[in-house]
Coordinates of C-alpha atoms in Angstrom, one line a residue:
Chain A
M15 CA -17.5 -166.6 53.0
V16 CA -15.0 -163.7 52.9
G17 CA -13.6 -161.4 55.5
E18 CA -11.1 -163.6 57.2
I19 CA -8.2 -161.7 58.7
N20 CA -4.8 -163.2 59.7
I21 CA -2.4 -161.1 61.7
K22 CA 1.1 -162.6 61.8
H23 CA 3.7 -161.2 64.2
V24 CA 2.9 -157.6 63.6
S25 CA 5.0 -155.0 65.3
K26 CA 4.8 -151.3 65.1
T27 CA 7.4 -148.9 66.4
F28 CA 6.9 -145.1 66.3
K29 CA 10.3 -143.5 65.8
N30 CA 10.8 -140.6 68.3
V31 CA 12.1 -137.6 66.5
D32 CA 13.4 -135.9 69.6
P33 CA 17.0 -137.0 70.2
G34 CA 17.6 -138.9 73.5
Q35 CA 13.9 -140.0 73.6
E36 CA 13.1 -143.7 73.2
D37 CA 11.1 -145.0 70.3
V38 CA 7.5 -146.0 71.2
V39 CA 6.8 -149.7 70.6
A40 CA 3.0 -149.8 70.1
L41 CA 2.7 -153.4 69.0
N42 CA 5.2 -156.3 69.5
G43 CA 4.8 -159.5 67.6
F44 CA 1.0 -159.4 67.6
T45 CA -0.6 -162.5 66.2
L46 CA -4.4 -163.1 65.8
D47 CA -6.7 -164.9 63.5
I48 CA -10.2 -163.4 63.0
P49 CA -12.6 -165.9 61.4
S50 CA -14.8 -164.6 58.6
G51 CA -18.2 -163.5 59.7
S52 CA -17.3 -163.1 63.3
F53 CA -17.6 -160.1 65.6
V54 CA -14.4 -159.5 67.5
S55 CA -13.7 -156.8 70.0
L56 CA -10.3 -155.5 71.1
I57 CA -10.1 -154.2 74.6
G58 CA -7.2 -153.1 76.7
P59 CA -5.6 -150.3 78.6
S60 CA -5.3 -146.9 77.1
G61 CA -2.3 -146.6 74.7
C62 CA -2.0 -150.4 74.3
G63 CA -2.0 -150.0 70.5
K64 CA -5.4 -151.4 69.7
S65 CA -6.3 -148.4 67.6
T66 CA -2.9 -148.7 65.9
L67 CA -3.7 -152.3 65.1
L68 CA -7.0 -151.3 63.6
R69 CA -5.4 -148.6 61.5
I70 CA -2.8 -151.1 60.2
I71 CA -5.6 -153.5 59.2
G72 CA -7.4 -150.6 57.6
G73 CA -4.2 -149.8 55.6
L74 CA -3.8 -146.3 57.2
D75 CA -0.5 -147.3 58.9
T76 CA 2.1 -149.8 57.8
P77 CA 3.5 -152.4 60.2
S78 CA 7.2 -152.1 61.1
E79 CA 7.4 -155.9 61.0
G80 CA 5.1 -158.8 60.3
E81 CA 2.3 -159.3 57.8
L82 CA -1.4 -159.2 57.6
F83 CA -3.8 -161.0 55.3
L84 CA -7.4 -160.5 54.3
D85 CA -8.7 -163.6 52.7
G86 CA -5.2 -164.7 52.0
K87 CA -4.2 -161.4 50.3
K88 CA -1.6 -159.3 51.9
I89 CA -2.8 -155.9 53.2
T90 CA -0.6 -153.1 51.9
K91 CA -2.8 -150.1 51.7
A92 CA -6.3 -148.8 52.4
G93 CA -9.1 -150.2 50.3
S94 CA -12.8 -150.3 50.0
D95 CA -12.9 -154.0 51.0
R96 CA -12.4 -152.8 54.6
G97 CA -14.9 -150.3 55.8
F98 CA -13.7 -148.0 58.6
A99 CA -15.9 -146.3 61.1
F100 CA -13.8 -143.7 62.9
Q101 CA -14.0 -142.3 66.4
G102 CA -16.4 -139.4 66.0
S103 CA -18.5 -139.4 62.8
N104 CA -16.0 -137.5 60.6
L105 CA -18.6 -136.8 57.9
F106 CA -17.5 -134.4 55.3
P107 CA -19.1 -131.2 56.4
W108 CA -19.4 -129.8 52.9
L109 CA -21.5 -132.7 51.7
T110 CA -25.1 -133.6 52.5
V111 CA -25.9 -136.9 54.2
E112 CA -26.8 -138.4 50.8
K113 CA -23.6 -137.2 49.2
N114 CA -21.5 -138.3 52.1
I115 CA -22.9 -141.8 51.9
A116 CA -22.4 -141.8 48.1
F117 CA -18.8 -140.6 48.3
G118 CA -17.1 -144.0 48.2
L119 CA -19.3 -145.2 45.3
K120 CA -18.6 -142.1 43.3
A121 CA -14.8 -142.3 44.1
R122 CA -14.8 -145.8 42.8
H123 CA -16.9 -144.9 39.7
I124 CA -19.6 -147.4 40.6
Y125 CA -22.2 -144.9 41.7
K126 CA -24.4 -145.2 38.6
A127 CA -24.6 -149.0 39.0
Q128 CA -25.3 -148.9 42.7
K129 CA -27.2 -145.7 43.1
D130 CA -30.1 -147.5 44.8
D131 CA -27.8 -148.7 47.6
V132 CA -27.5 -145.2 48.9
A133 CA -31.2 -144.9 49.5
D134 CA -31.3 -148.4 51.0
Y135 CA -28.6 -147.6 53.5
I136 CA -30.1 -144.3 54.4
K137 CA -33.2 -146.3 55.2
L138 CA -31.2 -149.0 57.0
V139 CA -29.8 -146.5 59.5
G140 CA -33.1 -144.6 59.8
L141 CA -32.1 -141.3 58.2
E142 CA -35.0 -141.0 55.7
G143 CA -36.0 -137.4 55.4
F144 CA -32.5 -136.2 56.2
E145 CA -30.9 -136.9 52.8
K146 CA -30.4 -133.2 52.0
S147 CA -29.3 -132.2 55.5
Y148 CA -25.7 -131.1 56.2
P149 CA -23.8 -132.8 59.0
H150 CA -24.0 -129.8 61.3
Q151 CA -27.8 -130.0 61.2
L152 CA -27.8 -133.6 62.7
S153 CA -27.4 -134.8 66.2
G154 CA -24.4 -136.8 67.3
G155 CA -26.2 -140.1 67.0
M156 CA -27.5 -139.3 63.5
Q157 CA -24.1 -138.3 62.4
Q158 CA -22.7 -141.6 63.6
R159 CA -25.4 -143.5 61.8
A160 CA -24.7 -141.6 58.5
S161 CA -21.0 -142.4 59.0
L162 CA -21.8 -146.1 59.4
A163 CA -23.9 -146.1 56.3
R164 CA -21.1 -144.4 54.4
A165 CA -18.7 -147.1 55.6
L166 CA -21.1 -149.9 54.7
V167 CA -22.6 -148.8 51.4
G168 CA -19.6 -150.1 49.3
H169 CA -20.2 -153.7 50.7
P170 CA -16.9 -154.2 52.5
S171 CA -16.2 -157.7 53.7
V172 CA -14.8 -156.3 56.9
L173 CA -16.0 -153.4 59.0
L174 CA -13.4 -151.9 61.4
L175 CA -14.9 -149.9 64.2
D176 CA -12.6 -147.5 66.2
E177 CA -14.6 -146.7 69.3
P178 CA -17.3 -145.4 67.0
L179 CA -19.8 -144.9 69.8
G180 CA -17.5 -143.4 72.4
A181 CA -18.9 -139.9 72.1
L182 CA -22.6 -140.8 72.3
D183 CA -24.9 -140.8 75.3
A184 CA -25.9 -144.1 76.9
F185 CA -29.3 -144.5 75.2
T186 CA -28.1 -143.6 71.7
R187 CA -25.2 -145.9 72.2
M188 CA -27.3 -148.9 73.1
N189 CA -29.6 -148.2 70.1
I190 CA -26.8 -148.0 67.7
Q191 CA -25.2 -151.1 69.2
D192 CA -28.3 -153.1 68.3
E193 CA -28.4 -151.6 64.8
I194 CA -24.8 -152.5 64.2
L195 CA -25.6 -156.1 65.3
N196 CA -28.5 -156.3 62.9
I197 CA -26.4 -155.1 60.0
W198 CA -23.7 -157.6 61.0
K199 CA -26.2 -160.5 61.1
E200 CA -27.9 -159.5 57.8
H201 CA -24.8 -158.8 55.8
N202 CA -22.7 -161.7 57.0
M203 CA -19.6 -159.5 57.4
T204 CA -16.7 -159.6 59.8
M205 CA -16.6 -156.8 62.3
L206 CA -13.6 -155.8 64.4
M207 CA -14.2 -153.2 67.0
V208 CA -11.9 -151.3 69.3
T209 CA -13.6 -150.3 72.5
H210 CA -13.0 -149.1 76.1
D211 CA -16.3 -150.4 77.2
V212 CA -16.2 -153.9 78.7
D213 CA -20.0 -154.2 78.6
E214 CA -20.1 -153.2 74.9
A215 CA -17.5 -155.7 74.1
I216 CA -19.3 -158.6 75.8
Y217 CA -22.7 -157.5 74.5
M218 CA -21.7 -157.4 70.9
S219 CA -18.8 -159.9 70.3
D220 CA -18.2 -163.5 69.6
K221 CA -14.7 -163.1 70.8
V222 CA -13.2 -160.4 73.1
V223 CA -9.4 -160.0 72.7
V224 CA -8.0 -158.6 75.8
M225 CA -4.7 -156.8 75.2
S226 CA -1.9 -156.0 77.6
A227 CA -0.3 -152.7 78.1
R228 CA 2.5 -151.4 75.8
P229 CA 4.2 -153.1 74.0
S230 CA 1.0 -155.0 73.6
K231 CA 0.3 -158.6 72.8
V232 CA -2.8 -160.7 73.2
E233 CA -3.3 -161.3 76.9
E234 CA -6.3 -163.6 76.4
V235 CA -9.0 -164.3 73.8
I236 CA -12.3 -164.9 75.5
D237 CA -15.1 -166.6 73.6
I238 CA -18.4 -165.1 74.6
D239 CA -20.7 -168.1 74.7
L240 CA -24.0 -166.3 75.1
P241 CA -27.2 -166.6 73.0
R242 CA -28.2 -163.5 71.1
P243 CA -30.0 -161.2 71.7
R244 CA -28.1 -160.8 75.0
A245 CA -29.2 -159.2 78.2
R246 CA -26.7 -157.1 80.1
S247 CA -28.2 -158.2 83.4
Q248 CA -27.6 -162.0 82.9
D249 CA -25.5 -163.8 85.5
T250 CA -23.2 -165.2 82.8
F251 CA -22.8 -161.7 81.4
Q252 CA -21.6 -160.6 84.8
K253 CA -19.2 -163.5 85.0
Y254 CA -17.6 -162.4 81.7
R255 CA -17.3 -158.9 82.9
T256 CA -15.6 -159.9 86.2
K257 CA -13.2 -162.2 84.2
I258 CA -12.2 -159.4 81.7
L259 CA -11.8 -156.9 84.5
D260 CA -9.6 -159.3 86.4
I261 CA -7.4 -159.8 83.3
L262 CA -7.1 -156.1 82.8
N263 CA -6.0 -155.6 86.4
L264 CA -3.5 -158.5 86.1
G265 CA -0.5 -158.3 88.4
G266 CA -1.0 -154.6 89.0
K267 CA 0.9 -154.0 85.8
I268 CA -1.5 -151.4 84.7
N269 CA -2.2 -148.2 86.4
D270 CA -4.2 -146.2 83.9
I271 CA -7.0 -148.4 82.8
E272 CA -9.6 -146.7 81.0
Y273 CA -13.0 -148.4 80.6
Y274 CA -16.5 -147.8 81.5
L275 CA -18.4 -150.0 84.0
Chain B
M1 CA -46.6 -95.8 72.9
K2 CA -44.4 -98.2 70.9
K3 CA -46.5 -97.6 67.8
I4 CA -46.0 -93.9 68.1
I5 CA -42.3 -94.2 68.3
T6 CA -42.3 -96.4 65.2
L7 CA -44.4 -93.9 63.4
I8 CA -42.0 -91.1 64.3
K9 CA -39.1 -93.2 63.1
L10 CA -40.8 -93.7 59.8
I11 CA -41.6 -90.0 59.4
L12 CA -38.2 -88.7 60.3
P13 CA -36.6 -89.3 56.9
F14 CA -39.4 -87.4 55.1
L15 CA -39.1 -84.6 57.7
A16 CA -35.4 -84.3 57.1
I17 CA -36.0 -84.2 53.3
V18 CA -38.6 -81.4 53.7
I19 CA -36.2 -79.4 55.8
S20 CA -33.4 -79.9 53.3
V21 CA -35.7 -78.6 50.5
L22 CA -36.7 -75.6 52.6
V23 CA -33.0 -74.8 53.2
Y24 CA -32.3 -75.3 49.5
Y25 CA -34.8 -72.7 48.4
G26 CA -35.2 -70.6 51.6
V27 CA -31.6 -69.6 52.3
N28 CA -29.7 -67.2 50.1
D29 CA -26.9 -68.7 47.9
N30 CA -23.4 -67.5 48.2
G31 CA -23.4 -67.1 44.5
K32 CA -20.0 -68.7 43.9
Q33 CA -21.1 -72.1 42.8
K34 CA -21.8 -72.6 39.1
K35 CA -25.5 -73.0 38.5
T36 CA -26.7 -76.3 37.1
E37 CA -29.5 -76.7 34.6
H38 CA -31.6 -78.7 37.0
P39 CA -31.8 -79.0 40.8
Y40 CA -30.1 -82.4 40.8
Y41 CA -29.7 -82.4 44.5
L42 CA -33.4 -82.3 44.9
Y43 CA -33.8 -85.1 42.4
V44 CA -31.6 -87.2 44.7
L45 CA -33.7 -86.3 47.7
A46 CA -36.8 -87.2 45.7
L47 CA -35.3 -90.6 44.8
I48 CA -34.5 -91.3 48.5
A49 CA -38.1 -90.3 49.4
I50 CA -39.5 -92.6 46.8
L51 CA -37.4 -95.6 47.8
V52 CA -38.3 -95.2 51.4
L53 CA -42.0 -94.8 50.5
I54 CA -41.9 -98.0 48.3
E55 CA -40.4 -100.0 51.2
I56 CA -43.0 -98.7 53.6
V57 CA -45.8 -99.7 51.2
I58 CA -44.3 -103.1 50.7
G59 CA -43.8 -103.2 54.5
V60 CA -47.6 -102.9 55.0
F61 CA -48.0 -106.3 53.5
N62 CA -44.7 -107.8 54.6
R63 CA -43.6 -107.7 58.2
K64 CA -40.0 -108.5 57.4
V65 CA -39.6 -105.5 55.0
L66 CA -41.3 -103.3 57.5
N67 CA -38.9 -104.2 60.3
K68 CA -36.0 -103.6 58.0
I69 CA -37.2 -100.1 57.0
I70 CA -38.0 -99.2 60.6
Y71 CA -34.4 -100.2 61.4
K72 CA -32.9 -98.3 58.5
A73 CA -35.1 -95.2 58.8
Q74 CA -32.8 -93.4 61.4
F75 CA -29.8 -94.0 59.2
V76 CA -31.5 -92.6 56.1
T77 CA -32.4 -89.6 58.2
G78 CA -28.8 -89.2 59.2
V79 CA -27.7 -89.4 55.6
V80 CA -30.2 -86.7 54.6
V81 CA -29.1 -84.5 57.5
F82 CA -25.5 -84.9 56.4
L83 CA -26.3 -83.9 52.8
T84 CA -28.3 -80.9 54.1
V85 CA -25.4 -79.7 56.1
L86 CA -23.0 -80.3 53.2
N87 CA -25.2 -78.5 50.8
Y88 CA -25.6 -75.6 53.3
L89 CA -21.9 -75.3 53.8
T90 CA -21.0 -75.4 50.1
T91 CA -23.8 -73.3 48.6
K92 CA -25.0 -71.0 51.4
T93 CA -21.8 -70.1 53.3
E94 CA -18.3 -69.2 52.3
L95 CA -16.6 -71.4 54.8
L96 CA -15.3 -73.9 52.4
P97 CA -13.2 -73.1 49.3
T98 CA -15.5 -73.4 46.3
L99 CA -12.9 -75.0 44.1
Y100 CA -12.4 -78.1 46.2
F101 CA -16.0 -78.3 47.5
P102 CA -18.4 -78.2 44.6
S103 CA -22.1 -78.1 45.3
L104 CA -24.0 -81.3 45.4
D105 CA -26.0 -80.1 42.4
R106 CA -22.9 -80.0 40.4
I107 CA -21.6 -83.4 41.5
F108 CA -24.9 -85.2 40.9
G109 CA -25.5 -83.2 37.8
L110 CA -22.2 -84.2 36.4
I111 CA -23.0 -87.9 36.9
V112 CA -26.3 -87.4 35.1
E113 CA -25.1 -85.2 32.3
N114 CA -21.9 -87.1 31.5
R115 CA -23.4 -90.5 32.1
C116 CA -22.4 -91.9 28.7
F117 CA -18.8 -90.9 29.0
L118 CA -18.7 -92.1 32.6
L119 CA -20.3 -95.4 31.7
K120 CA -17.7 -96.0 29.0
N121 CA -15.0 -95.5 31.6
V122 CA -16.7 -97.7 34.1
I123 CA -16.9 -100.5 31.4
D124 CA -13.3 -100.0 30.5
S125 CA -12.3 -100.3 34.2
L126 CA -14.5 -103.4 34.7
L127 CA -13.1 -105.1 31.6
L128 CA -9.5 -104.5 32.8
L129 CA -10.4 -105.5 36.3
S130 CA -12.1 -108.7 35.3
E131 CA -9.3 -109.7 32.9
G132 CA -6.6 -109.2 35.5
F133 CA -8.8 -110.8 38.2
I134 CA -9.5 -113.9 36.3
W135 CA -5.9 -114.6 35.4
G136 CA -4.7 -113.8 38.9
A137 CA -7.3 -115.9 40.6
L138 CA -6.8 -118.8 38.2
I139 CA -3.0 -118.9 38.5
G140 CA -3.2 -118.2 42.2
F141 CA -5.6 -121.1 42.7
L142 CA -3.3 -123.5 40.7
T143 CA -0.1 -122.4 42.4
G144 CA -1.9 -122.6 45.8
I145 CA -3.0 -126.2 45.1
A146 CA 0.5 -127.2 43.9
L147 CA 2.0 -125.5 47.0
G148 CA -0.5 -127.1 49.3
F149 CA -0.1 -130.6 47.9
S150 CA 3.4 -131.1 46.8
K151 CA 6.4 -130.8 49.0
K152 CA 8.7 -130.6 46.0
V153 CA 6.8 -127.7 44.5
G154 CA 6.7 -126.1 48.0
Y155 CA 10.5 -126.4 48.2
W156 CA 11.0 -124.3 45.1
L157 CA 8.0 -122.0 45.1
T158 CA 7.5 -121.1 48.8
P159 CA 10.7 -119.0 49.1
I160 CA 9.8 -117.2 45.8
T161 CA 6.3 -116.6 46.9
K162 CA 7.4 -115.3 50.2
V163 CA 9.9 -112.8 48.7
I164 CA 7.9 -111.7 45.6
G165 CA 4.4 -111.9 47.0
P166 CA 4.5 -109.2 49.6
I167 CA 6.0 -106.5 47.2
P168 CA 3.2 -103.9 46.8
T169 CA 1.8 -104.1 43.3
T170 CA 2.3 -100.4 42.8
A171 CA 6.1 -100.9 43.1
W172 CA 6.0 -103.0 40.0
I173 CA 4.4 -100.3 37.9
P174 CA 7.6 -98.7 36.4
L175 CA 9.1 -102.1 35.6
A176 CA 5.9 -103.6 34.2
L177 CA 5.3 -100.5 31.9
T178 CA 8.8 -101.0 30.4
V179 CA 8.8 -104.8 30.1
F180 CA 5.3 -105.2 28.6
P181 CA 4.9 -104.2 25.0
T182 CA 1.5 -102.7 25.6
T183 CA 0.2 -100.7 28.6
K184 CA -2.8 -103.0 28.7
G185 CA -0.6 -106.0 29.1
A186 CA 1.2 -104.3 31.9
N187 CA -2.1 -103.4 33.6
V188 CA -3.5 -106.9 33.3
F189 CA -0.3 -108.3 34.7
L190 CA -0.3 -105.9 37.7
I191 CA -3.9 -106.6 38.6
A192 CA -3.4 -110.3 38.2
F193 CA -0.4 -110.1 40.4
A194 CA -2.4 -108.3 43.1
V195 CA -5.0 -111.1 43.1
W196 CA -2.5 -113.9 42.7
F197 CA -0.6 -113.6 45.9
P198 CA -3.5 -113.7 48.5
V199 CA -5.3 -116.4 46.5
T200 CA -2.1 -118.5 46.4
L201 CA -1.4 -118.0 50.0
M202 CA -4.9 -118.8 51.3
T203 CA -5.4 -121.7 48.9
S204 CA -2.2 -123.5 50.0
S205 CA -2.7 -122.7 53.7
G206 CA -6.3 -123.9 53.4
I207 CA -5.3 -127.2 51.9
Q208 CA -2.5 -127.7 54.3
S209 CA -4.8 -127.2 57.3
V210 CA -7.3 -129.7 56.1
N211 CA -7.7 -132.3 58.9
N212 CA -5.9 -135.4 57.9
I213 CA -8.8 -137.6 59.1
N214 CA -10.7 -136.4 56.0
F215 CA -8.1 -137.9 53.7
E216 CA -8.1 -141.1 55.8
V217 CA -11.8 -141.4 55.5
A218 CA -11.6 -140.9 51.8
K219 CA -8.8 -143.5 51.5
T220 CA -10.8 -146.2 53.3
L221 CA -13.7 -145.4 50.9
G222 CA -11.4 -146.2 48.0
A223 CA -10.7 -142.7 46.7
S224 CA -7.6 -142.2 44.6
T225 CA -5.1 -139.4 45.4
F226 CA -6.5 -137.3 42.5
Y227 CA -10.0 -137.8 43.7
Q228 CA -9.0 -136.8 47.2
M229 CA -7.5 -133.6 45.9
L230 CA -10.6 -132.7 43.9
H231 CA -13.3 -133.9 46.3
V232 CA -11.7 -133.5 49.7
A233 CA -8.8 -131.0 49.8
I234 CA -10.4 -128.3 47.6
P235 CA -13.9 -128.3 49.1
A236 CA -12.4 -128.4 52.6
A237 CA -10.2 -125.5 51.8
M238 CA -12.9 -123.5 50.1
P239 CA -13.6 -121.2 53.1
S240 CA -9.9 -120.2 53.1
I241 CA -9.8 -119.9 49.3
F242 CA -12.8 -117.5 49.5
L243 CA -11.0 -115.4 52.0
G244 CA -8.0 -115.3 49.6
V245 CA -10.3 -114.2 46.8
F246 CA -11.8 -111.6 49.1
Y247 CA -8.4 -110.1 49.9
G248 CA -7.4 -110.4 46.3
T249 CA -10.5 -108.5 45.2
V250 CA -9.8 -105.6 47.6
S251 CA -6.2 -105.4 46.5
S252 CA -7.3 -105.6 42.8
F253 CA -9.4 -102.4 43.3
A254 CA -6.4 -100.6 44.7
T255 CA -4.2 -101.8 41.9
L256 CA -6.8 -100.9 39.3
M257 CA -6.8 -97.3 40.5
A258 CA -3.1 -97.1 40.7
V259 CA -2.5 -98.4 37.1
E260 CA -5.3 -96.3 35.7
M261 CA -3.8 -93.2 37.3
N262 CA -0.4 -94.1 35.8
G263 CA -0.1 -93.8 32.1
N264 CA -3.6 -94.9 31.1
S265 CA -6.1 -93.0 29.0
S266 CA -9.4 -94.5 30.1
G267 CA -11.1 -96.0 33.1
I268 CA -12.6 -94.4 36.1
G269 CA -9.3 -94.0 37.9
W270 CA -7.9 -92.2 34.9
Y271 CA -11.1 -90.0 34.9
I272 CA -10.6 -88.9 38.5
N273 CA -6.9 -88.1 37.9
W274 CA -7.8 -86.2 34.7
Q275 CA -10.5 -84.2 36.4
K276 CA -8.2 -83.3 39.2
S277 CA -5.5 -82.1 36.8
V278 CA -8.0 -79.8 35.1
M279 CA -9.2 -78.6 38.5
M280 CA -12.7 -80.0 38.1
Y281 CA -13.4 -81.3 41.6
D282 CA -17.0 -82.1 40.9
G283 CA -15.7 -84.8 38.5
V284 CA -13.4 -86.1 41.2
Y285 CA -16.2 -86.5 43.7
A286 CA -18.5 -88.0 41.0
G287 CA -15.7 -90.5 40.2
L288 CA -15.3 -91.4 43.9
L289 CA -19.0 -92.0 44.3
I290 CA -19.1 -94.3 41.3
I291 CA -16.1 -96.2 42.5
A292 CA -17.6 -96.6 46.0
A293 CA -20.9 -97.9 44.4
L294 CA -19.0 -100.2 42.1
C295 CA -16.6 -101.8 44.7
S296 CA -19.3 -102.4 47.2
L297 CA -21.5 -103.9 44.5
L298 CA -18.7 -106.3 43.5
L299 CA -18.1 -107.3 47.1
T300 CA -21.8 -107.9 47.7
V301 CA -21.8 -110.2 44.7
L302 CA -18.8 -112.0 46.1
F303 CA -20.4 -112.4 49.5
K304 CA -23.6 -113.7 48.0
L305 CA -21.6 -116.2 46.0
R306 CA -19.8 -117.3 49.1
D307 CA -23.1 -117.8 51.0
K308 CA -24.3 -120.0 48.1
V309 CA -21.1 -122.1 47.7
L310 CA -20.4 -122.4 51.5
V311 CA -23.9 -123.1 52.6
W312 CA -22.5 -126.1 54.5
Q313 CA -20.4 -123.8 56.5
K314 CA -23.2 -122.3 58.6
G315 CA -22.3 -123.1 62.2
V316 CA -18.9 -124.5 61.2
I317 CA -16.7 -121.5 60.5
K318 CA -17.5 -117.8 60.5
W319 CA -15.7 -114.8 59.1

């Protein structure tokens, strides 16, 4: 099994260019091990650095201190072993759905060998018949599906999801949540998701990592011990929800929590 | 009721043409305009009538064409009315000086009778324009990419571009004519220069304003920096690049005319200047008509090309 992530004492400080202003410490000595094949959610107050952490794992930012490892190899830059689903779909507007999904394969010069994967993933996310459509012709949910297919088609061992469903309506959201879970189960990959949505975190994850406000560290890691498929109305589900909300409100430290109920 | 109005709209152009012909033959000439061999003005009216008729006939079978011609009919009528008035003023009255306002017969006649010579000049102009345009667009594209991508290149080139770029091309003419061994070299350089600046500017600003998220997406998909440049930066900047090419095209027309009127011995701009110097204003008008047709044709081609290349843009950006 691949896709194990070890985060060791990672700190990230954003230097403030304005003189007299303090630097922003987004992460301070963050340590976490993510077992391979698990589904882990990061939840925490707004600005707690969870997206920063995801970007560092994705190789889009570098840590100021500390190290990260993917399957024992140090992460230094972005790579196709880590798929990244961004907030909003961010499809390339000048490419059709098909070409968007094939982008990574072509960039890595493996398109010829893995051509069939493109069609498979279009099918997987239910976009057959829209291969030749441009992003602006698709609904928000379809764009997000195409974006997922694009991140997955190169067979990454880890998928990093940065609030990928935040902009979607409730029904589309729930549909795509199930689709992501199916993909996760079938492909045996590690998924790490940043979310504001407590229910989404409980519904999807093996572990929910609750982070504290800036400079953030792990407040508590909660193992979600519920059989899948899960029902949002279960009693135990409610208990997990109360627990997480309690931690998020801890000691009145946080004033601007941002999550959906 | 609506049908009657539509019918009137479609008849109006023909009515205007008939009136124009009646005026042409019915009113006495002032006798000052040189007579042409053929009634060329009437040929032009006939051509307009035939074109409108063809569109109406097609329109009987094709609703879209019909709507288009119904929409255009009033404008065509207006054009014919304008021509009629112009023809009346120049040939029937003595209100306008004959020297500067030749009759429509003479202008159209000149285009027909001198078609070979005019065509040769048009081709010369087009060859010069395309040579200068290709060099200017190519070099502008490359400098634009370099400026947009590399901070080092930007450090050295931005100030130079900012100072040299805005100098009107025509101001370079005296210098270019002395520096370049041949007039043609100078001409190509001047036109290329006129295209180079807007293309450089719009390419680099287009690349710089590409949303960084596009590059991040490409990075996480395993794209190299070179691949990102080719497959993210350039396509994303394409709308802006096209705008630069459009500005460049317009300014290349202006420069073409300027260089042809300065020390050239062929081309449509030279032709106009030459006709003016020998007081043949029918030639000046003919030249202007040809330039108008040529420039709008080239722009139409450019816009069609844009629609094809930027088909993804529909609903994203408009200009």
